[in-house]
PDB file of C-alpha atoms and ligand atoms in Angstrom:
ATOM      1  CA  MET A   9       0.015   0.002   0.020  1.00 87.00           C
ATOM      2  CA  GLN A  10       1.254   3.519  -0.845  1.00 92.00           C
ATOM      3  CA  LYS A  11       2.357   5.558   2.142  1.00 96.00           C
ATOM      4  CA  ILE A  12       0.866   9.048   1.515  1.00 98.00           C
ATOM      5  CA  ALA A  13       1.570  12.114   3.617  1.00 98.00           C
ATOM      6  CA  ILE A  14      -0.197  15.455   3.531  1.00 98.00           C
ATOM      7  CA  TYR A  15       2.084  18.477   3.810  1.00 98.00           C
ATOM      8  CA  PRO A  16      -0.266  21.325   4.711  1.00 98.00           C
ATOM      9  CA  GLY A  17       0.396  25.035   4.993  1.00 98.00           C
ATOM     10  CA  SER A  18      -0.222  28.526   3.817  1.00 98.00           C
ATOM     11  CA  PHE A  19       2.826  28.574   1.521  1.00 98.00           C
ATOM     12  CA  ASP A  20       2.538  32.331   0.961  1.00 98.00           C
ATOM     13  CA  PRO A  21       4.928  31.813  -0.800  1.00 98.00           C
ATOM     14  CA  ILE A  22       6.781  28.472  -0.862  1.00 98.00           C
ATOM     15  CA  THR A  23      10.421  28.803   0.338  1.00 98.00           C
ATOM     16  CA  ASN A  24      13.519  26.669  -0.041  1.00 98.00           C
ATOM     17  CA  GLY A  25      12.875  25.634   3.631  1.00 97.00           C
ATOM     18  CA  HIS A  26       9.523  24.069   2.517  1.00 98.00           C
ATOM     19  CA  ILE A  27      11.249  22.404  -0.453  1.00 98.00           C
ATOM     20  CA  ASP A  28      13.819  20.969   1.914  1.00 98.00           C
ATOM     21  CA  ILE A  29      11.044  19.364   4.023  1.00 98.00           C
ATOM     22  CA  VAL A  30       9.356  17.929   0.904  1.00 98.00           C
ATOM     23  CA  GLU A  31      12.657  16.404  -0.267  1.00 98.00           C
ATOM     24  CA  ARG A  32      13.329  14.861   3.136  1.00 98.00           C
ATOM     25  CA  GLY A  33       9.738  13.633   3.264  1.00 98.00           C
ATOM     26  CA  LEU A  34      10.122  11.886  -0.112  1.00 98.00           C
ATOM     27  CA  LYS A  35      12.730   9.604   1.496  1.00 98.00           C
ATOM     28  CA  ILE A  36      10.044   8.331   3.879  1.00 98.00           C
ATOM     29  CA  PHE A  37       6.790   8.513   1.895  1.00 98.00           C
ATOM     30  CA  ASP A  38       5.800   7.177  -1.472  1.00 98.00           C
ATOM     31  CA  LYS A  39       3.758  10.239  -2.237  1.00 98.00           C
ATOM     32  CA  ILE A  40       3.342  13.718  -0.717  1.00 98.00           C
ATOM     33  CA  ILE A  41       0.347  15.906  -1.232  1.00 98.00           C
ATOM     34  CA  VAL A  42       1.243  19.543  -0.700  1.00 99.00           C
ATOM     35  CA  ALA A  43      -2.026  20.993   0.569  1.00 99.00           C
ATOM     36  CA  ILE A  44      -2.620  24.752   0.539  1.00 98.00           C
ATOM     37  CA  LEU A  45      -5.231  26.043   2.964  1.00 98.00           C
ATOM     38  CA  ARG A  46      -7.847  28.256   1.361  1.00 98.00           C
ATOM     39  CA  ASN A  47      -8.543  30.638   4.261  1.00 95.00           C
ATOM     40  CA  PRO A  48     -10.670  33.682   3.414  1.00 92.00           C
ATOM     41  CA  ALA A  49     -10.079  35.011   6.966  1.00 94.00           C
ATOM     42  CA  LYS A  50      -6.325  35.370   6.403  1.00 94.00           C
ATOM     43  CA  GLU A  51      -4.945  38.080   4.159  1.00 96.00           C
ATOM     44  CA  THR A  52      -2.264  36.688   1.850  1.00 98.00           C
ATOM     45  CA  LEU A  53       0.098  38.231  -0.663  1.00 98.00           C
ATOM     46  CA  PHE A  54      -0.587  35.603  -3.340  1.00 98.00           C
ATOM     47  CA  THR A  55      -3.903  34.049  -4.253  1.00 98.00           C
ATOM     48  CA  VAL A  56      -4.304  30.357  -3.594  1.00 98.00           C
ATOM     49  CA  GLU A  57      -4.079  29.710  -7.327  1.00 98.00           C
ATOM     50  CA  GLU A  58      -0.842  31.684  -7.641  1.00 98.00           C
ATOM     51  CA  ARG A  59       0.652  29.725  -4.710  1.00 98.00           C
ATOM     52  CA  LYS A  60      -0.415  26.396  -6.240  1.00 98.00           C
ATOM     53  CA  GLU A  61       1.224  27.336  -9.577  1.00 98.00           C
ATOM     54  CA  MET A  62       4.539  28.373  -7.891  1.00 98.00           C
ATOM     55  CA  ILE A  63       4.619  25.143  -5.893  1.00 98.00           C
ATOM     56  CA  GLU A  64       3.909  23.047  -8.967  1.00 98.00           C
ATOM     57  CA  THR A  65       6.700  24.788 -10.920  1.00 98.00           C
ATOM     58  CA  SER A  66       9.157  24.456  -8.053  1.00 98.00           C
ATOM     59  CA  LEU A  67       8.518  20.768  -7.567  1.00 98.00           C
ATOM     60  CA  ASN A  68       7.873  19.725 -11.152  1.00 98.00           C
ATOM     61  CA  LYS A  69      10.854  17.278 -11.260  1.00 98.00           C
ATOM     62  CA  TYR A  70       9.081  15.002  -8.793  1.00 98.00           C
ATOM     63  CA  SER A  71       6.402  12.727 -10.149  1.00 98.00           C
ATOM     64  CA  ASN A  72       5.198  11.670  -6.703  1.00 98.00           C
ATOM     65  CA  ILE A  73       4.187  15.125  -5.559  1.00 98.00           C
ATOM     66  CA  GLU A  74       0.681  16.510  -5.948  1.00 98.00           C
ATOM     67  CA  VAL A  75      -0.341  20.048  -5.137  1.00 98.00           C
ATOM     68  CA  ASP A  76      -3.903  20.633  -3.985  1.00 98.00           C
ATOM     69  CA  ILE A  77      -6.033  23.234  -2.275  1.00 98.00           C
ATOM     70  CA  PHE A  78      -8.168  22.402   0.754  1.00 98.00           C
ATOM     71  CA  ASP A  79     -10.565  24.150   3.099  1.00 97.00           C
ATOM     72  CA  GLY A  80     -12.129  23.136   6.398  1.00 97.00           C
ATOM     73  CA  LEU A  81     -10.464  20.774   8.850  1.00 98.00           C
ATOM     74  CA  LEU A  82      -7.113  19.309   7.861  1.00 98.00           C
ATOM     75  CA  VAL A  83      -7.897  15.878   9.359  1.00 98.00           C
ATOM     76  CA  ASN A  84     -11.053  15.645   7.233  1.00 98.00           C
ATOM     77  CA  TYR A  85      -9.104  16.470   4.149  1.00 98.00           C
ATOM     78  CA  ALA A  86      -6.409  13.875   5.049  1.00 98.00           C
ATOM     79  CA  LYS A  87      -9.097  11.206   5.443  1.00 98.00           C
ATOM     80  CA  LYS A  88     -10.689  12.161   2.160  1.00 98.00           C
ATOM     81  CA  ARG A  89      -7.320  11.657   0.496  1.00 98.00           C
ATOM     82  CA  ASN A  90      -6.633   8.324   2.222  1.00 96.00           C
ATOM     83  CA  ALA A  91      -3.572   9.740   4.044  1.00 98.00           C
ATOM     84  CA  ASP A  92      -2.910   8.857   7.629  1.00 96.00           C
ATOM     85  CA  THR A  93       0.090  11.110   8.080  1.00 98.00           C
ATOM     86  CA  ILE A  94       0.450  14.873   8.355  1.00 98.00           C
ATOM     87  CA  LEU A  95       3.930  16.144   7.599  1.00 98.00           C
ATOM     88  CA  ARG A  96       5.184  19.362   9.227  1.00 98.00           C
ATOM     89  CA  GLY A  97       8.542  21.045   9.261  1.00 97.00           C
ATOM     90  CA  MET A  98      10.192  22.170  12.428  1.00 95.00           C
ATOM     91  CA  ARG A  99      12.816  24.933  12.409  1.00 93.00           C
ATOM     92  CA  ALA A 100      13.713  26.272  15.835  1.00 86.00           C
ATOM     93  CA  VAL A 101      12.270  25.804  19.279  1.00 86.00           C
ATOM     94  CA  SER A 102      10.093  28.792  18.537  1.00 85.00           C
ATOM     95  CA  ASP A 103       7.997  26.599  16.201  1.00 92.00           C
ATOM     96  CA  PHE A 104       7.463  23.996  18.849  1.00 93.00           C
ATOM     97  CA  GLU A 105       4.591  25.413  20.891  1.00 95.00           C
ATOM     98  CA  TYR A 106       2.329  26.106  17.938  1.00 96.00           C
ATOM     99  CA  GLU A 107       3.163  22.853  16.212  1.00 97.00           C
ATOM    100  CA  PHE A 108       2.519  20.882  19.415  1.00 97.00           C
ATOM    101  CA  GLN A 109      -0.852  22.522  19.857  1.00 97.00           C
ATOM    102  CA  LEU A 110      -1.779  21.860  16.207  1.00 98.00           C
ATOM    103  CA  ALA A 111      -0.712  18.235  16.353  1.00 98.00           C
ATOM    104  CA  LEU A 112      -2.570  17.548  19.561  1.00 98.00           C
ATOM    105  CA  MET A 113      -5.763  19.189  18.314  1.00 98.00           C
ATOM    106  CA  ASN A 114      -5.554  17.174  15.087  1.00 98.00           C
ATOM    107  CA  ARG A 115      -5.021  13.987  17.147  1.00 98.00           C
ATOM    108  CA  LYS A 116      -8.023  14.836  19.282  1.00 98.00           C
ATOM    109  CA  LEU A 117     -10.131  15.334  16.122  1.00 98.00           C
ATOM    110  CA  ASN A 118      -8.950  12.110  14.526  1.00 98.00           C
ATOM    111  CA  ARG A 119      -6.861   9.546  16.413  1.00 98.00           C
ATOM    112  CA  GLU A 120      -6.065   7.573  13.304  1.00 98.00           C
ATOM    113  CA  ILE A 121      -3.928  10.350  11.820  1.00 98.00           C
ATOM    114  CA  GLN A 122      -0.360  10.901  13.021  1.00 98.00           C
ATOM    115  CA  THR A 123       1.761  14.025  12.692  1.00 98.00           C
ATOM    116  CA  VAL A 124       5.349  13.551  11.662  1.00 98.00           C
ATOM    117  CA  PHE A 125       7.889  16.364  12.114  1.00 98.00           C
ATOM    118  CA  LEU A 126      11.021  16.760  10.099  1.00 97.00           C
ATOM    119  CA  MET A 127      13.806  19.103  10.913  1.00 96.00           C
ATOM    120  CA  THR A 128      14.779  21.597   8.219  1.00 94.00           C
ATOM    121  CA  GLY A 129      18.324  21.779   7.089  1.00 94.00           C
ATOM    122  CA  LEU A 130      20.406  24.207   9.221  1.00 94.00           C
ATOM    123  CA  ARG A 131      20.678  26.720   6.412  1.00 94.00           C
ATOM    124  CA  TRP A 132      16.926  27.192   6.415  1.00 95.00           C
ATOM    125  CA  ILE A 133      16.470  27.624  10.196  1.00 93.00           C
ATOM    126  CA  PHE A 134      15.827  31.346   9.871  1.00 91.00           C
ATOM    127  CA  THR A 135      13.879  31.239   6.610  1.00 94.00           C
ATOM    128  CA  SER A 136      10.180  31.997   6.746  1.00 97.00           C
ATOM    129  CA  SER A 137       7.705  33.192   4.130  1.00 98.00           C
ATOM    130  CA  SER A 138       6.960  36.341   6.227  1.00 97.00           C
ATOM    131  CA  ILE A 139      10.568  37.457   6.644  1.00 97.00           C
ATOM    132  CA  ILE A 140      11.172  36.785   2.905  1.00 98.00           C
ATOM    133  CA  LYS A 141       8.155  38.811   1.930  1.00 98.00           C
ATOM    134  CA  GLU A 142       9.304  41.703   4.136  1.00 98.00           C
ATOM    135  CA  ALA A 143      12.750  41.696   2.598  1.00 98.00           C
ATOM    136  CA  ALA A 144      11.369  41.472  -0.868  1.00 98.00           C
ATOM    137  CA  SER A 145       8.926  44.286  -0.327  1.00 98.00           C
ATOM    138  CA  PHE A 146      11.893  46.650   0.274  1.00 97.00           C
ATOM    139  CA  GLY A 147      13.827  45.323  -2.743  1.00 96.00           C
ATOM    140  CA  GLY A 148      16.060  43.077  -0.649  1.00 96.00           C
ATOM    141  CA  ASN A 149      17.807  40.236  -2.534  1.00 95.00           C
ATOM    142  CA  ILE A 150      16.046  36.994  -1.675  1.00 96.00           C
ATOM    143  CA  ASN A 151      17.657  34.879  -4.377  1.00 93.00           C
ATOM    144  CA  GLY A 152      18.761  31.492  -3.022  1.00 95.00           C
ATOM    145  CA  MET A 153      16.122  31.526  -0.274  1.00 97.00           C
ATOM    146  CA  VAL A 154      13.173  30.706  -2.548  1.00 98.00           C
ATOM    147  CA  PRO A 155      12.793  28.859  -5.835  1.00 98.00           C
ATOM    148  CA  PRO A 156      13.551  31.029  -8.933  1.00 97.00           C
ATOM    149  CA  VAL A 157       9.887  31.302  -9.963  1.00 98.00           C
ATOM    150  CA  VAL A 158       9.030  32.678  -6.460  1.00 98.00           C
ATOM    151  CA  SER A 159      11.881  35.174  -6.546  1.00 97.00           C
ATOM    152  CA  TRP A 160      10.561  36.421  -9.863  1.00 97.00           C
ATOM    153  CA  LYS A 161       6.984  36.584  -8.672  1.00 97.00           C
ATOM    154  CA  LEU A 162       7.924  38.496  -5.523  1.00 98.00           C
ATOM    155  CA  LYS A 163       9.874  41.012  -7.531  1.00 96.00           C
ATOM    156  CA  GLU A 164       6.948  41.419  -9.889  1.00 96.00           C
ATOM    157  CA  LYS A 165       4.439  41.732  -7.007  1.00 96.00           C
ATOM    158  CA  PHE A 166       6.460  44.456  -5.329  1.00 97.00           C
ATOM    159  CA  GLY A 167       7.003  46.391  -8.542  1.00 93.00           C
ATOM    160  CA  PHE A 168      10.738  45.626  -9.017  1.00 91.00           C
ATOM    161  CA  ILE A 169      10.049  44.009 -12.409  1.00 80.00           C
ATOM    162  CA  GLU A 170       7.626  45.099 -15.147  1.00 68.00           C
ATOM    163  CA  GLY A 171       4.734  42.543 -15.483  1.00 61.00           C
ATOM    164  CA  ASN A 172       5.404  41.362 -19.096  1.00 54.00           C
ATOM    165  CA  ASN A 173       9.059  42.220 -19.400  1.00 51.00           C
ATOM    166  CA  ARG A 174      10.607  38.759 -18.960  1.00 49.00           C
ATOM    167  CA  GLY A 175      13.506  39.441 -21.254  1.00 42.00           C
TER     168      GLY A 175
HETATM  169  O1  PNS B   7       1.752  27.375   7.028  1.00 70.68           O
HETATM  170  P1  PNS B   7       0.903  27.462   8.240  1.00 70.68           P
HETATM  171  O2  PNS B   7       0.073  28.732   8.160  1.00 70.68           O
HETATM  172  O3  PNS B   7       1.643  27.362   9.540  1.00 70.68           O
HETATM  173  O4  PNS B   7      -0.204  26.255   8.165  1.00 70.68           O
HETATM  174  C1  PNS B   7      -1.240  26.114   9.100  1.00 70.68           C
HETATM  175  C2  PNS B   7      -2.219  25.008   8.689  1.00 70.68           C
HETATM  176  C3  PNS B   7      -2.744  25.296   7.273  1.00 70.68           C
HETATM  177  C4  PNS B   7      -1.529  23.686   8.643  1.00 70.68           C
HETATM  178  C5  PNS B   7      -3.346  24.940   9.719  1.00 70.68           C
HETATM  179  O5  PNS B   7      -3.815  26.234   9.969  1.00 70.68           O
HETATM  180  C6  PNS B   7      -4.502  24.097   9.314  1.00 70.68           C
HETATM  181  O6  PNS B   7      -4.399  22.886   9.172  1.00 70.68           O
HETATM  182  N1  PNS B   7      -5.743  24.748   9.094  1.00 70.68           N
HETATM  183  C7  PNS B   7      -6.928  24.023   8.682  1.00 70.68           C
HETATM  184  C8  PNS B   7      -7.972  24.009   9.823  1.00 70.68           C
HETATM  185  C9  PNS B   7      -7.541  22.983  10.850  1.00 70.68           C
HETATM  186  O7  PNS B   7      -7.709  21.760  10.648  1.00 70.68           O
HETATM  187  N2  PNS B   7      -6.973  23.422  11.969  1.00 70.68           N
HETATM  188  C10 PNS B   7      -6.334  22.591  13.009  1.00 70.68           C
HETATM  189  C11 PNS B   7      -7.279  22.081  13.985  1.00 70.68           C
HETATM  190  S1  PNS B   7      -8.370  23.268  14.667  1.00 70.68           S
END
């Protein structure tokens, strides 16, 4: 039987830290579904469709990755997709409290689903979507912290590149 994990998140936008977790996860799972939460209550820089497209482009060399959009409870989505594992990345201790809370709530909601944490590579410990967006908004160089498509899209979004001028 295929071992499927759901890797959920906001991915606004996907970073090299996320990619690192996916690549580590692929050593354990046969298939990973990267699941983007559609959350109308949260203001995001990129639309959910833009985020999906960027993730697909960034991970297109892997045939066992699917990118999907979900809403509602994560455990319900995991069940619908026949996945009994939720994959989350852990950077520093600062992530721990929130992740612990999330994992325990998910366990309470569905005891059949386990959360697996993977540590990011050391070089991504301080990488987050928010800090990257902040740097990019002021024209900071974020190359090497995000996939090339994301770097381009961030520059375009913040007006550092003309929309159609792709050289
Ligand atoms: O990248 P993020 O923002 O840390 O991801 C958080 C996410 C999407 C994994 C979490 O908010 C989530 O699963 N939301 C869906 C609703 C849900 O099931 N919440 C947890 C139990 S209340």
